[in-house]
């Protein structure tokens, strides 16, 4: 059993900031890529940002220069610092982890339960 627990969502005015956190726990051998996806109302889930165990990052064009992803491998935690938020950033944000389970060492995609981010204009 693996759990990804997110925190840090909420309501913020346009131009404001929020920091999301996601901690992974349970039967994990290793986590390779961690990241954040979001699903705006009436839309499909989309990648926001990802980070490998070695620190290589990738961002959606719409959030580059505004969002920063980071992780603490020892704590199995990933963060998303969101600055200069816009109303179009409003969505449910989901934490993602891709890695090997314990003890089977098979690859799994793990997901958090989602946290709401609402940006008012």
PDB file of N, CA and C in Angstrom, residues 14-115:
ATOM      1  N   UNK A  14      -5.583  36.521  -7.541  1.00  0.00           N
ATOM      2  CA  UNK A  14      -4.658  36.577  -8.685  1.00  0.00           C
ATOM      3  C   UNK A  14      -3.414  37.377  -8.299  1.00  0.00           C
ATOM      4  N   UNK A  15      -2.260  36.847  -8.712  1.00  0.00           N
ATOM      5  CA  UNK A  15      -0.994  37.461  -8.358  1.00  0.00           C
ATOM      6  C   UNK A  15      -0.373  36.909  -7.094  1.00  0.00           C
ATOM      7  N   UNK A  16      -1.134  36.124  -6.354  1.00  0.00           N
ATOM      8  CA  UNK A  16      -0.653  35.562  -5.109  1.00  0.00           C
ATOM      9  C   UNK A  16       0.147  34.288  -5.313  1.00  0.00           C
ATOM     10  N   UNK A  17       0.514  33.673  -4.180  1.00  0.00           N
ATOM     11  CA  UNK A  17       1.350  32.471  -4.194  1.00  0.00           C
ATOM     12  C   UNK A  17       0.757  31.384  -3.310  1.00  0.00           C
ATOM     13  N   UNK A  18       1.053  30.154  -3.673  1.00  0.00           N
ATOM     14  CA  UNK A  18       0.735  28.995  -2.856  1.00  0.00           C
ATOM     15  C   UNK A  18       1.872  27.992  -2.995  1.00  0.00           C
ATOM     16  N   UNK A  19       2.041  27.160  -1.962  1.00  0.00           N
ATOM     17  CA  UNK A  19       3.039  26.092  -2.023  1.00  0.00           C
ATOM     18  C   UNK A  19       2.350  24.777  -1.719  1.00  0.00           C
ATOM     19  N   UNK A  20       2.418  23.865  -2.664  1.00  0.00           N
ATOM     20  CA  UNK A  20       1.863  22.533  -2.482  1.00  0.00           C
ATOM     21  C   UNK A  20       2.964  21.568  -2.037  1.00  0.00           C
ATOM     22  N   UNK A  21       2.585  20.636  -1.177  1.00  0.00           N
ATOM     23  CA  UNK A  21       3.505  19.587  -0.736  1.00  0.00           C
ATOM     24  C   UNK A  21       2.841  18.234  -0.923  1.00  0.00           C
ATOM     25  N   UNK A  22       3.658  17.219  -1.161  1.00  0.00           N
ATOM     26  CA  UNK A  22       3.136  15.867  -1.305  1.00  0.00           C
ATOM     27  C   UNK A  22       4.159  14.893  -0.745  1.00  0.00           C
ATOM     28  N   UNK A  23       3.747  14.125   0.255  1.00  0.00           N
ATOM     29  CA  UNK A  23       4.627  13.147   0.885  1.00  0.00           C
ATOM     30  C   UNK A  23       4.173  11.737   0.542  1.00  0.00           C
ATOM     31  N   UNK A  24       5.117  10.923   0.106  1.00  0.00           N
ATOM     32  CA  UNK A  24       4.833   9.531  -0.240  1.00  0.00           C
ATOM     33  C   UNK A  24       5.269   8.619   0.901  1.00  0.00           C
ATOM     34  N   UNK A  25       4.459   7.608   1.150  1.00  0.00           N
ATOM     35  CA  UNK A  25       4.798   6.649   2.197  1.00  0.00           C
ATOM     36  C   UNK A  25       4.236   5.282   1.842  1.00  0.00           C
ATOM     37  N   UNK A  26       4.755   4.248   2.528  1.00  0.00           N
ATOM     38  CA  UNK A  26       4.238   2.905   2.295  1.00  0.00           C
ATOM     39  C   UNK A  26       5.277   1.999   1.685  1.00  0.00           C
ATOM     40  N   UNK A  27       4.799   1.015   0.946  1.00  0.00           N
ATOM     41  CA  UNK A  27       5.651  -0.045   0.404  1.00  0.00           C
ATOM     42  C   UNK A  27       6.349   0.413  -0.870  1.00  0.00           C
ATOM     43  N   UNK A  28       7.370   1.244  -0.669  1.00  0.00           N
ATOM     44  CA  UNK A  28       8.104   1.850  -1.784  1.00  0.00           C
ATOM     45  C   UNK A  28       9.547   1.402  -1.735  1.00  0.00           C
ATOM     46  N   UNK A  29      10.063   0.884  -2.864  1.00  0.00           N
ATOM     47  CA  UNK A  29      11.483   0.608  -2.962  1.00  0.00           C
ATOM     48  C   UNK A  29      12.223   1.863  -3.405  1.00  0.00           C
ATOM     49  N   UNK A  30      11.707   2.507  -4.448  1.00  0.00           N
ATOM     50  CA  UNK A  30      12.303   3.763  -4.909  1.00  0.00           C
ATOM     51  C   UNK A  30      11.278   4.532  -5.715  1.00  0.00           C
ATOM     52  N   UNK A  31      11.418   5.850  -5.692  1.00  0.00           N
ATOM     53  CA  UNK A  31      10.568   6.706  -6.516  1.00  0.00           C
ATOM     54  C   UNK A  31      11.455   7.388  -7.541  1.00  0.00           C
ATOM     55  N   UNK A  32      11.161   7.222  -8.791  1.00  0.00           N
ATOM     56  CA  UNK A  32      11.963   7.832  -9.841  1.00  0.00           C
ATOM     57  C   UNK A  32      11.461   9.245 -10.126  1.00  0.00           C
ATOM     58  N   UNK A  33      10.389   9.375 -10.850  1.00  0.00           N
ATOM     59  CA  UNK A  33       9.836  10.683 -11.169  1.00  0.00           C
ATOM     60  C   UNK A  33       8.693  11.030 -10.230  1.00  0.00           C
ATOM     61  N   UNK A  34       8.699  12.267  -9.767  1.00  0.00           N
ATOM     62  CA  UNK A  34       7.563  12.810  -9.021  1.00  0.00           C
ATOM     63  C   UNK A  34       7.088  14.052  -9.760  1.00  0.00           C
ATOM     64  N   UNK A  35       5.828  14.366  -9.595  1.00  0.00           N
ATOM     65  CA  UNK A  35       5.327  15.520 -10.318  1.00  0.00           C
ATOM     66  C   UNK A  35       3.955  15.956  -9.882  1.00  0.00           C
ATOM     67  N   UNK A  36       3.480  16.968 -10.570  1.00  0.00           N
ATOM     68  CA  UNK A  36       2.155  17.521 -10.309  1.00  0.00           C
ATOM     69  C   UNK A  36       1.381  17.599 -11.623  1.00  0.00           C
ATOM     70  N   UNK A  37       0.156  17.146 -11.577  1.00  0.00           N
ATOM     71  CA  UNK A  37      -0.795  17.290 -12.668  1.00  0.00           C
ATOM     72  C   UNK A  37      -1.959  18.129 -12.147  1.00  0.00           C
ATOM     73  N   UNK A  38      -2.715  18.678 -13.064  1.00  0.00           N
ATOM     74  CA  UNK A  38      -3.910  19.416 -12.650  1.00  0.00           C
ATOM     75  C   UNK A  38      -5.058  19.143 -13.605  1.00  0.00           C
ATOM     76  N   UNK A  39      -6.256  19.291 -13.088  1.00  0.00           N
ATOM     77  CA  UNK A  39      -7.457  19.090 -13.892  1.00  0.00           C
ATOM     78  C   UNK A  39      -8.389  20.271 -13.671  1.00  0.00           C
ATOM     79  N   UNK A  40      -8.408  21.204 -14.627  1.00  0.00           N
ATOM     80  CA  UNK A  40      -9.343  22.327 -14.515  1.00  0.00           C
ATOM     81  C   UNK A  40     -10.773  21.837 -14.695  1.00  0.00           C
ATOM     82  N   UNK A  41     -11.758  22.622 -14.261  1.00  0.00           N
ATOM     83  CA  UNK A  41     -13.160  22.213 -14.420  1.00  0.00           C
ATOM     84  C   UNK A  41     -13.488  21.962 -15.892  1.00  0.00           C
ATOM     85  N   UNK A  42     -14.065  20.792 -16.171  1.00  0.00           N
ATOM     86  CA  UNK A  42     -14.492  20.476 -17.528  1.00  0.00           C
ATOM     87  C   UNK A  42     -13.378  20.134 -18.487  1.00  0.00           C
ATOM     88  N   UNK A  43     -12.162  19.961 -17.966  1.00  0.00           N
ATOM     89  CA  UNK A  43     -11.020  19.675 -18.833  1.00  0.00           C
ATOM     90  C   UNK A  43     -10.312  18.398 -18.410  1.00  0.00           C
ATOM     91  N   UNK A  44      -9.382  17.953 -19.257  1.00  0.00           N
ATOM     92  CA  UNK A  44      -8.630  16.748 -18.938  1.00  0.00           C
ATOM     93  C   UNK A  44      -7.460  17.070 -18.013  1.00  0.00           C
ATOM     94  N   UNK A  45      -6.971  16.051 -17.363  1.00  0.00           N
ATOM     95  CA  UNK A  45      -5.808  16.208 -16.501  1.00  0.00           C
ATOM     96  C   UNK A  45      -4.592  16.499 -17.367  1.00  0.00           C
ATOM     97  N   UNK A  46      -3.764  17.438 -16.920  1.00  0.00           N
ATOM     98  CA  UNK A  46      -2.578  17.836 -17.675  1.00  0.00           C
ATOM     99  C   UNK A  46      -1.363  17.935 -16.773  1.00  0.00           C
ATOM    100  N   UNK A  47      -0.197  17.701 -17.355  1.00  0.00           N
ATOM    101  CA  UNK A  47       1.041  17.810 -16.604  1.00  0.00           C
ATOM    102  C   UNK A  47       1.337  19.271 -16.297  1.00  0.00           C
ATOM    103  N   UNK A  48       1.696  19.539 -15.055  1.00  0.00           N
ATOM    104  CA  UNK A  48       2.138  20.868 -14.649  1.00  0.00           C
ATOM    105  C   UNK A  48       3.664  20.905 -14.583  1.00  0.00           C
ATOM    106  N   UNK A  49       4.241  19.981 -13.828  1.00  0.00           N
ATOM    107  CA  UNK A  49       5.696  19.933 -13.673  1.00  0.00           C
ATOM    108  C   UNK A  49       6.098  18.566 -13.158  1.00  0.00           C
ATOM    109  N   UNK A  50       7.314  18.159 -13.514  1.00  0.00           N
ATOM    110  CA  UNK A  50       7.843  16.898 -13.019  1.00  0.00           C
ATOM    111  C   UNK A  50       9.313  17.066 -12.669  1.00  0.00           C
ATOM    112  N   UNK A  51       9.801  16.140 -11.841  1.00  0.00           N
ATOM    113  CA  UNK A  51      11.203  16.186 -11.427  1.00  0.00           C
ATOM    114  C   UNK A  51      11.681  14.759 -11.212  1.00  0.00           C
ATOM    115  N   UNK A  52      12.853  14.452 -11.752  1.00  0.00           N
ATOM    116  CA  UNK A  52      13.424  13.122 -11.577  1.00  0.00           C
ATOM    117  C   UNK A  52      14.166  13.049 -10.254  1.00  0.00           C
ATOM    118  N   UNK A  53      14.558  11.839  -9.900  1.00  0.00           N
ATOM    119  CA  UNK A  53      15.306  11.654  -8.661  1.00  0.00           C
ATOM    120  C   UNK A  53      16.606  12.452  -8.694  1.00  0.00           C
ATOM    121  N   UNK A  54      17.164  12.602  -9.881  1.00  0.00           N
ATOM    122  CA  UNK A  54      18.413  13.347 -10.019  1.00  0.00           C
ATOM    123  C   UNK A  54      18.232  14.850 -10.113  1.00  0.00           C
ATOM    124  N   UNK A  55      16.981  15.307 -10.171  1.00  0.00           N
ATOM    125  CA  UNK A  55      16.736  16.744 -10.149  1.00  0.00           C
ATOM    126  C   UNK A  55      16.414  17.374 -11.488  1.00  0.00           C
ATOM    127  N   UNK A  56      16.298  16.575 -12.545  1.00  0.00           N
ATOM    128  CA  UNK A  56      15.923  17.131 -13.837  1.00  0.00           C
ATOM    129  C   UNK A  56      14.436  17.485 -13.834  1.00  0.00           C
ATOM    130  N   UNK A  57      14.143  18.709 -14.252  1.00  0.00           N
ATOM    131  CA  UNK A  57      12.768  19.196 -14.188  1.00  0.00           C
ATOM    132  C   UNK A  57      12.184  19.424 -15.578  1.00  0.00           C
ATOM    133  N   UNK A  58      10.859  19.418 -15.615  1.00  0.00           N
ATOM    134  CA  UNK A  58      10.115  19.696 -16.838  1.00  0.00           C
ATOM    135  C   UNK A  58       8.864  20.448 -16.435  1.00  0.00           C
ATOM    136  N   UNK A  59       8.495  21.459 -17.233  1.00  0.00           N
ATOM    137  CA  UNK A  59       7.343  22.292 -16.917  1.00  0.00           C
ATOM    138  C   UNK A  59       6.429  22.444 -18.138  1.00  0.00           C
ATOM    139  N   UNK A  60       5.144  22.576 -17.872  1.00  0.00           N
ATOM    140  CA  UNK A  60       4.228  22.993 -18.915  1.00  0.00           C
ATOM    141  C   UNK A  60       4.564  24.435 -19.288  1.00  0.00           C
ATOM    142  N   UNK A  61       4.410  24.764 -20.568  1.00  0.00           N
ATOM    143  CA  UNK A  61       4.743  26.125 -21.021  1.00  0.00           C
ATOM    144  C   UNK A  61       3.959  27.179 -20.251  1.00  0.00           C
ATOM    145  N   UNK A  62       2.732  26.851 -19.875  1.00  0.00           N
ATOM    146  CA  UNK A  62       1.857  27.836 -19.238  1.00  0.00           C
ATOM    147  C   UNK A  62       2.316  28.222 -17.830  1.00  0.00           C
ATOM    148  N   UNK A  63       3.209  27.441 -17.230  1.00  0.00           N
ATOM    149  CA  UNK A  63       3.631  27.734 -15.846  1.00  0.00           C
ATOM    150  C   UNK A  63       5.115  28.064 -15.741  1.00  0.00           C
ATOM    151  N   UNK A  64       5.841  27.952 -16.845  1.00  0.00           N
ATOM    152  CA  UNK A  64       7.274  28.252 -16.803  1.00  0.00           C
ATOM    153  C   UNK A  64       7.504  29.663 -16.293  1.00  0.00           C
ATOM    154  N   UNK A  65       8.520  29.830 -15.480  1.00  0.00           N
ATOM    155  CA  UNK A  65       8.915  31.111 -14.890  1.00  0.00           C
ATOM    156  C   UNK A  65       7.990  31.542 -13.758  1.00  0.00           C
ATOM    157  N   UNK A  66       6.899  30.814 -13.518  1.00  0.00           N
ATOM    158  CA  UNK A  66       6.005  31.150 -12.398  1.00  0.00           C
ATOM    159  C   UNK A  66       6.009  30.062 -11.327  1.00  0.00           C
ATOM    160  N   UNK A  67       6.125  28.803 -11.744  1.00  0.00           N
ATOM    161  CA  UNK A  67       6.090  27.677 -10.818  1.00  0.00           C
ATOM    162  C   UNK A  67       7.476  27.056 -10.705  1.00  0.00           C
ATOM    163  N   UNK A  68       7.789  26.533  -9.525  1.00  0.00           N
ATOM    164  CA  UNK A  68       9.049  25.824  -9.308  1.00  0.00           C
ATOM    165  C   UNK A  68       8.778  24.517  -8.580  1.00  0.00           C
ATOM    166  N   UNK A  69       9.255  23.416  -9.154  1.00  0.00           N
ATOM    167  CA  UNK A  69       9.112  22.115  -8.527  1.00  0.00           C
ATOM    168  C   UNK A  69      10.427  21.730  -7.872  1.00  0.00           C
ATOM    169  N   UNK A  70      10.332  21.083  -6.718  1.00  0.00           N
ATOM    170  CA  UNK A  70      11.527  20.603  -6.020  1.00  0.00           C
ATOM    171  C   UNK A  70      11.150  19.344  -5.247  1.00  0.00           C
ATOM    172  N   UNK A  71      12.161  18.621  -4.772  1.00  0.00           N
ATOM    173  CA  UNK A  71      11.867  17.414  -4.007  1.00  0.00           C
ATOM    174  C   UNK A  71      12.947  17.168  -2.978  1.00  0.00           C
ATOM    175  N   UNK A  72      12.548  16.438  -1.949  1.00  0.00           N
ATOM    176  CA  UNK A  72      13.463  15.989  -0.910  1.00  0.00           C
ATOM    177  C   UNK A  72      13.426  14.471  -0.968  1.00  0.00           C
ATOM    178  N   UNK A  73      14.468  13.864  -1.540  1.00  0.00           N
ATOM    179  CA  UNK A  73      14.462  12.418  -1.731  1.00  0.00           C
ATOM    180  C   UNK A  73      14.423  11.669  -0.397  1.00  0.00           C
ATOM    181  N   UNK A  74      15.110  12.176   0.584  1.00  0.00           N
ATOM    182  CA  UNK A  74      15.142  11.506   1.887  1.00  0.00           C
ATOM    183  C   UNK A  74      13.758  11.459   2.520  1.00  0.00           C
ATOM    184  N   UNK A  75      12.971  12.501   2.288  1.00  0.00           N
ATOM    185  CA  UNK A  75      11.623  12.566   2.852  1.00  0.00           C
ATOM    186  C   UNK A  75      10.561  12.066   1.879  1.00  0.00           C
ATOM    187  N   UNK A  76      10.974  11.704   0.680  1.00  0.00           N
ATOM    188  CA  UNK A  76      10.034  11.258  -0.367  1.00  0.00           C
ATOM    189  C   UNK A  76       8.923  12.286  -0.541  1.00  0.00           C
ATOM    190  N   UNK A  77       9.321  13.518  -0.612  1.00  0.00           N
ATOM    191  CA  UNK A  77       8.372  14.627  -0.675  1.00  0.00           C
ATOM    192  C   UNK A  77       8.685  15.501  -1.885  1.00  0.00           C
ATOM    193  N   UNK A  78       7.627  15.934  -2.562  1.00  0.00           N
ATOM    194  CA  UNK A  78       7.769  16.851  -3.686  1.00  0.00           C
ATOM    195  C   UNK A  78       6.973  18.115  -3.385  1.00  0.00           C
ATOM    196  N   UNK A  79       7.492  19.238  -3.848  1.00  0.00           N
ATOM    197  CA  UNK A  79       6.893  20.540  -3.592  1.00  0.00           C
ATOM    198  C   UNK A  79       6.612  21.239  -4.912  1.00  0.00           C
ATOM    199  N   UNK A  80       5.619  22.122  -4.886  1.00  0.00           N
ATOM    200  CA  UNK A  80       5.349  22.973  -6.036  1.00  0.00           C
ATOM    201  C   UNK A  80       5.107  24.382  -5.513  1.00  0.00           C
ATOM    202  N   UNK A  81       6.060  25.268  -5.766  1.00  0.00           N
ATOM    203  CA  UNK A  81       5.908  26.673  -5.411  1.00  0.00           C
ATOM    204  C   UNK A  81       5.257  27.376  -6.586  1.00  0.00           C
ATOM    205  N   UNK A  82       4.104  27.964  -6.333  1.00  0.00           N
ATOM    206  CA  UNK A  82       3.334  28.606  -7.395  1.00  0.00           C
ATOM    207  C   UNK A  82       3.260  30.100  -7.110  1.00  0.00           C
ATOM    208  N   UNK A  83       3.849  30.894  -7.968  1.00  0.00           N
ATOM    209  CA  UNK A  83       3.845  32.344  -7.846  1.00  0.00           C
ATOM    210  C   UNK A  83       3.074  32.974  -8.996  1.00  0.00           C
ATOM    211  N   UNK A  84       2.726  34.227  -8.824  1.00  0.00           N
ATOM    212  CA  UNK A  84       2.005  34.972  -9.870  1.00  0.00           C
ATOM    213  C   UNK A  84       0.819  34.175 -10.395  1.00  0.00           C
ATOM    214  N   UNK A  85       0.034  33.661  -9.489  1.00  0.00           N
ATOM    215  CA  UNK A  85      -1.085  32.801  -9.884  1.00  0.00           C
ATOM    216  C   UNK A  85      -2.124  33.562 -10.677  1.00  0.00           C
ATOM    217  N   UNK A  86      -2.732  32.849 -11.617  1.00  0.00           N
ATOM    218  CA  UNK A  86      -3.748  33.420 -12.491  1.00  0.00           C
ATOM    219  C   UNK A  86      -5.048  32.634 -12.320  1.00  0.00           C
ATOM    220  N   UNK A  87      -6.190  33.245 -12.646  1.00  0.00           N
ATOM    221  CA  UNK A  87      -7.461  32.506 -12.549  1.00  0.00           C
ATOM    222  C   UNK A  87      -7.443  31.210 -13.351  1.00  0.00           C
ATOM    223  N   UNK A  88      -6.721  31.185 -14.460  1.00  0.00           N
ATOM    224  CA  UNK A  88      -6.674  29.965 -15.272  1.00  0.00           C
ATOM    225  C   UNK A  88      -5.849  28.856 -14.625  1.00  0.00           C
ATOM    226  N   UNK A  89      -5.192  29.125 -13.515  1.00  0.00           N
ATOM    227  CA  UNK A  89      -4.505  28.073 -12.763  1.00  0.00           C
ATOM    228  C   UNK A  89      -5.468  27.307 -11.851  1.00  0.00           C
ATOM    229  N   UNK A  90      -6.704  27.782 -11.774  1.00  0.00           N
ATOM    230  CA  UNK A  90      -7.700  27.109 -10.947  1.00  0.00           C
ATOM    231  C   UNK A  90      -7.918  25.681 -11.424  1.00  0.00           C
ATOM    232  N   UNK A  91      -7.765  24.724 -10.511  1.00  0.00           N
ATOM    233  CA  UNK A  91      -7.874  23.314 -10.867  1.00  0.00           C
ATOM    234  C   UNK A  91      -7.721  22.469  -9.603  1.00  0.00           C
ATOM    235  N   UNK A  92      -8.011  21.183  -9.750  1.00  0.00           N
ATOM    236  CA  UNK A  92      -7.604  20.222  -8.733  1.00  0.00           C
ATOM    237  C   UNK A  92      -6.198  19.759  -9.109  1.00  0.00           C
ATOM    238  N   UNK A  93      -5.277  19.854  -8.173  1.00  0.00           N
ATOM    239  CA  UNK A  93      -3.884  19.491  -8.408  1.00  0.00           C
ATOM    240  C   UNK A  93      -3.620  18.119  -7.793  1.00  0.00           C
ATOM    241  N   UNK A  94      -3.049  17.232  -8.614  1.00  0.00           N
ATOM    242  CA  UNK A  94      -2.773  15.870  -8.195  1.00  0.00           C
ATOM    243  C   UNK A  94      -1.269  15.631  -8.160  1.00  0.00           C
ATOM    244  N   UNK A  95      -0.825  15.017  -7.095  1.00  0.00           N
ATOM    245  CA  UNK A  95       0.569  14.592  -6.966  1.00  0.00           C
ATOM    246  C   UNK A  95       0.744  13.243  -7.651  1.00  0.00           C
ATOM    247  N   UNK A  96       1.878  13.060  -8.285  1.00  0.00           N
ATOM    248  CA  UNK A  96       2.183  11.812  -8.990  1.00  0.00           C
ATOM    249  C   UNK A  96       3.557  11.297  -8.575  1.00  0.00           C
ATOM    250  N   UNK A  97       3.641   9.987  -8.461  1.00  0.00           N
ATOM    251  CA  UNK A  97       4.934   9.353  -8.240  1.00  0.00           C
ATOM    252  C   UNK A  97       5.034   8.099  -9.076  1.00  0.00           C
ATOM    253  N   UNK A  98       6.155   7.934  -9.755  1.00  0.00           N
ATOM    254  CA  UNK A  98       6.400   6.732 -10.536  1.00  0.00           C
ATOM    255  C   UNK A  98       7.625   6.032 -10.002  1.00  0.00           C
ATOM    256  N   UNK A  99       7.461   4.766  -9.616  1.00  0.00           N
ATOM    257  CA  UNK A  99       8.606   4.086  -9.032  1.00  0.00           C
ATOM    258  C   UNK A  99       8.378   2.605  -8.827  1.00  0.00           C
ATOM    259  N   UNK A 100       9.268   2.012  -8.053  1.00  0.00           N
ATOM    260  CA  UNK A 100       9.252   0.572  -7.814  1.00  0.00           C
ATOM    261  C   UNK A 100       8.678   0.263  -6.435  1.00  0.00           C
ATOM    262  N   UNK A 101       7.740  -0.678  -6.401  1.00  0.00           N
ATOM    263  CA  UNK A 101       7.143  -1.071  -5.139  1.00  0.00           C
ATOM    264  C   UNK A 101       8.009  -2.040  -4.372  1.00  0.00           C
ATOM    265  N   UNK A 102       7.692  -2.220  -3.152  1.00  0.00           N
ATOM    266  CA  UNK A 102       8.399  -3.150  -2.255  1.00  0.00           C
ATOM    267  C   UNK A 102       7.426  -4.189  -1.732  1.00  0.00           C
ATOM    268  N   UNK A 103       7.745  -5.502  -1.754  1.00  0.00           N
ATOM    269  CA  UNK A 103       9.031  -6.065  -2.147  1.00  0.00           C
ATOM    270  C   UNK A 103       9.102  -6.532  -3.603  1.00  0.00           C
ATOM    271  N   UNK A 104       8.047  -6.314  -4.400  1.00  0.00           N
ATOM    272  CA  UNK A 104       8.034  -6.914  -5.732  1.00  0.00           C
ATOM    273  C   UNK A 104       8.924  -6.187  -6.738  1.00  0.00           C
ATOM    274  N   UNK A 105       9.288  -4.929  -6.432  1.00  0.00           N
ATOM    275  CA  UNK A 105      10.133  -4.121  -7.322  1.00  0.00           C
ATOM    276  C   UNK A 105       9.546  -4.009  -8.722  1.00  0.00           C
ATOM    277  N   UNK A 106       8.217  -4.002  -8.790  1.00  0.00           N
ATOM    278  CA  UNK A 106       7.538  -3.732 -10.053  1.00  0.00           C
ATOM    279  C   UNK A 106       7.269  -2.243 -10.146  1.00  0.00           C
ATOM    280  N   UNK A 107       7.146  -1.719 -11.399  1.00  0.00           N
ATOM    281  CA  UNK A 107       6.902  -0.301 -11.592  1.00  0.00           C
ATOM    282  C   UNK A 107       5.428   0.017 -11.369  1.00  0.00           C
ATOM    283  N   UNK A 108       5.185   1.103 -10.658  1.00  0.00           N
ATOM    284  CA  UNK A 108       3.824   1.557 -10.393  1.00  0.00           C
ATOM    285  C   UNK A 108       3.698   3.053 -10.662  1.00  0.00           C
ATOM    286  N   UNK A 109       2.498   3.473 -11.014  1.00  0.00           N
ATOM    287  CA  UNK A 109       2.120   4.880 -11.037  1.00  0.00           C
ATOM    288  C   UNK A 109       1.257   5.128  -9.806  1.00  0.00           C
ATOM    289  N   UNK A 110       1.704   6.035  -8.959  1.00  0.00           N
ATOM    290  CA  UNK A 110       0.960   6.344  -7.741  1.00  0.00           C
ATOM    291  C   UNK A 110       0.397   7.767  -7.831  1.00  0.00           C
ATOM    292  N   UNK A 111      -0.784   7.969  -7.295  1.00  0.00           N
ATOM    293  CA  UNK A 111      -1.459   9.260  -7.358  1.00  0.00           C
ATOM    294  C   UNK A 111      -1.974   9.680  -5.981  1.00  0.00           C
ATOM    295  N   UNK A 112      -1.931  10.977  -5.745  1.00  0.00           N
ATOM    296  CA  UNK A 112      -2.567  11.534  -4.563  1.00  0.00           C
ATOM    297  C   UNK A 112      -4.058  11.725  -4.795  1.00  0.00           C
ATOM    298  N   UNK A 113      -4.742  12.161  -3.749  1.00  0.00           N
ATOM    299  CA  UNK A 113      -6.191  12.299  -3.815  1.00  0.00           C
ATOM    300  C   UNK A 113      -6.616  13.618  -4.458  1.00  0.00           C
ATOM    301  N   UNK A 114      -5.697  14.545  -4.602  1.00  0.00           N
ATOM    302  CA  UNK A 114      -6.005  15.829  -5.206  1.00  0.00           C
ATOM    303  C   UNK A 114      -6.251  16.909  -4.173  1.00  0.00           C
ATOM    304  N   UNK A 115      -5.830  18.122  -4.512  1.00  0.00           N
ATOM    305  CA  UNK A 115      -6.077  19.274  -3.653  1.00  0.00           C
ATOM    306  C   UNK A 115      -6.544  20.435  -4.535  1.00  0.00           C
TER     307      UNK A 115
END
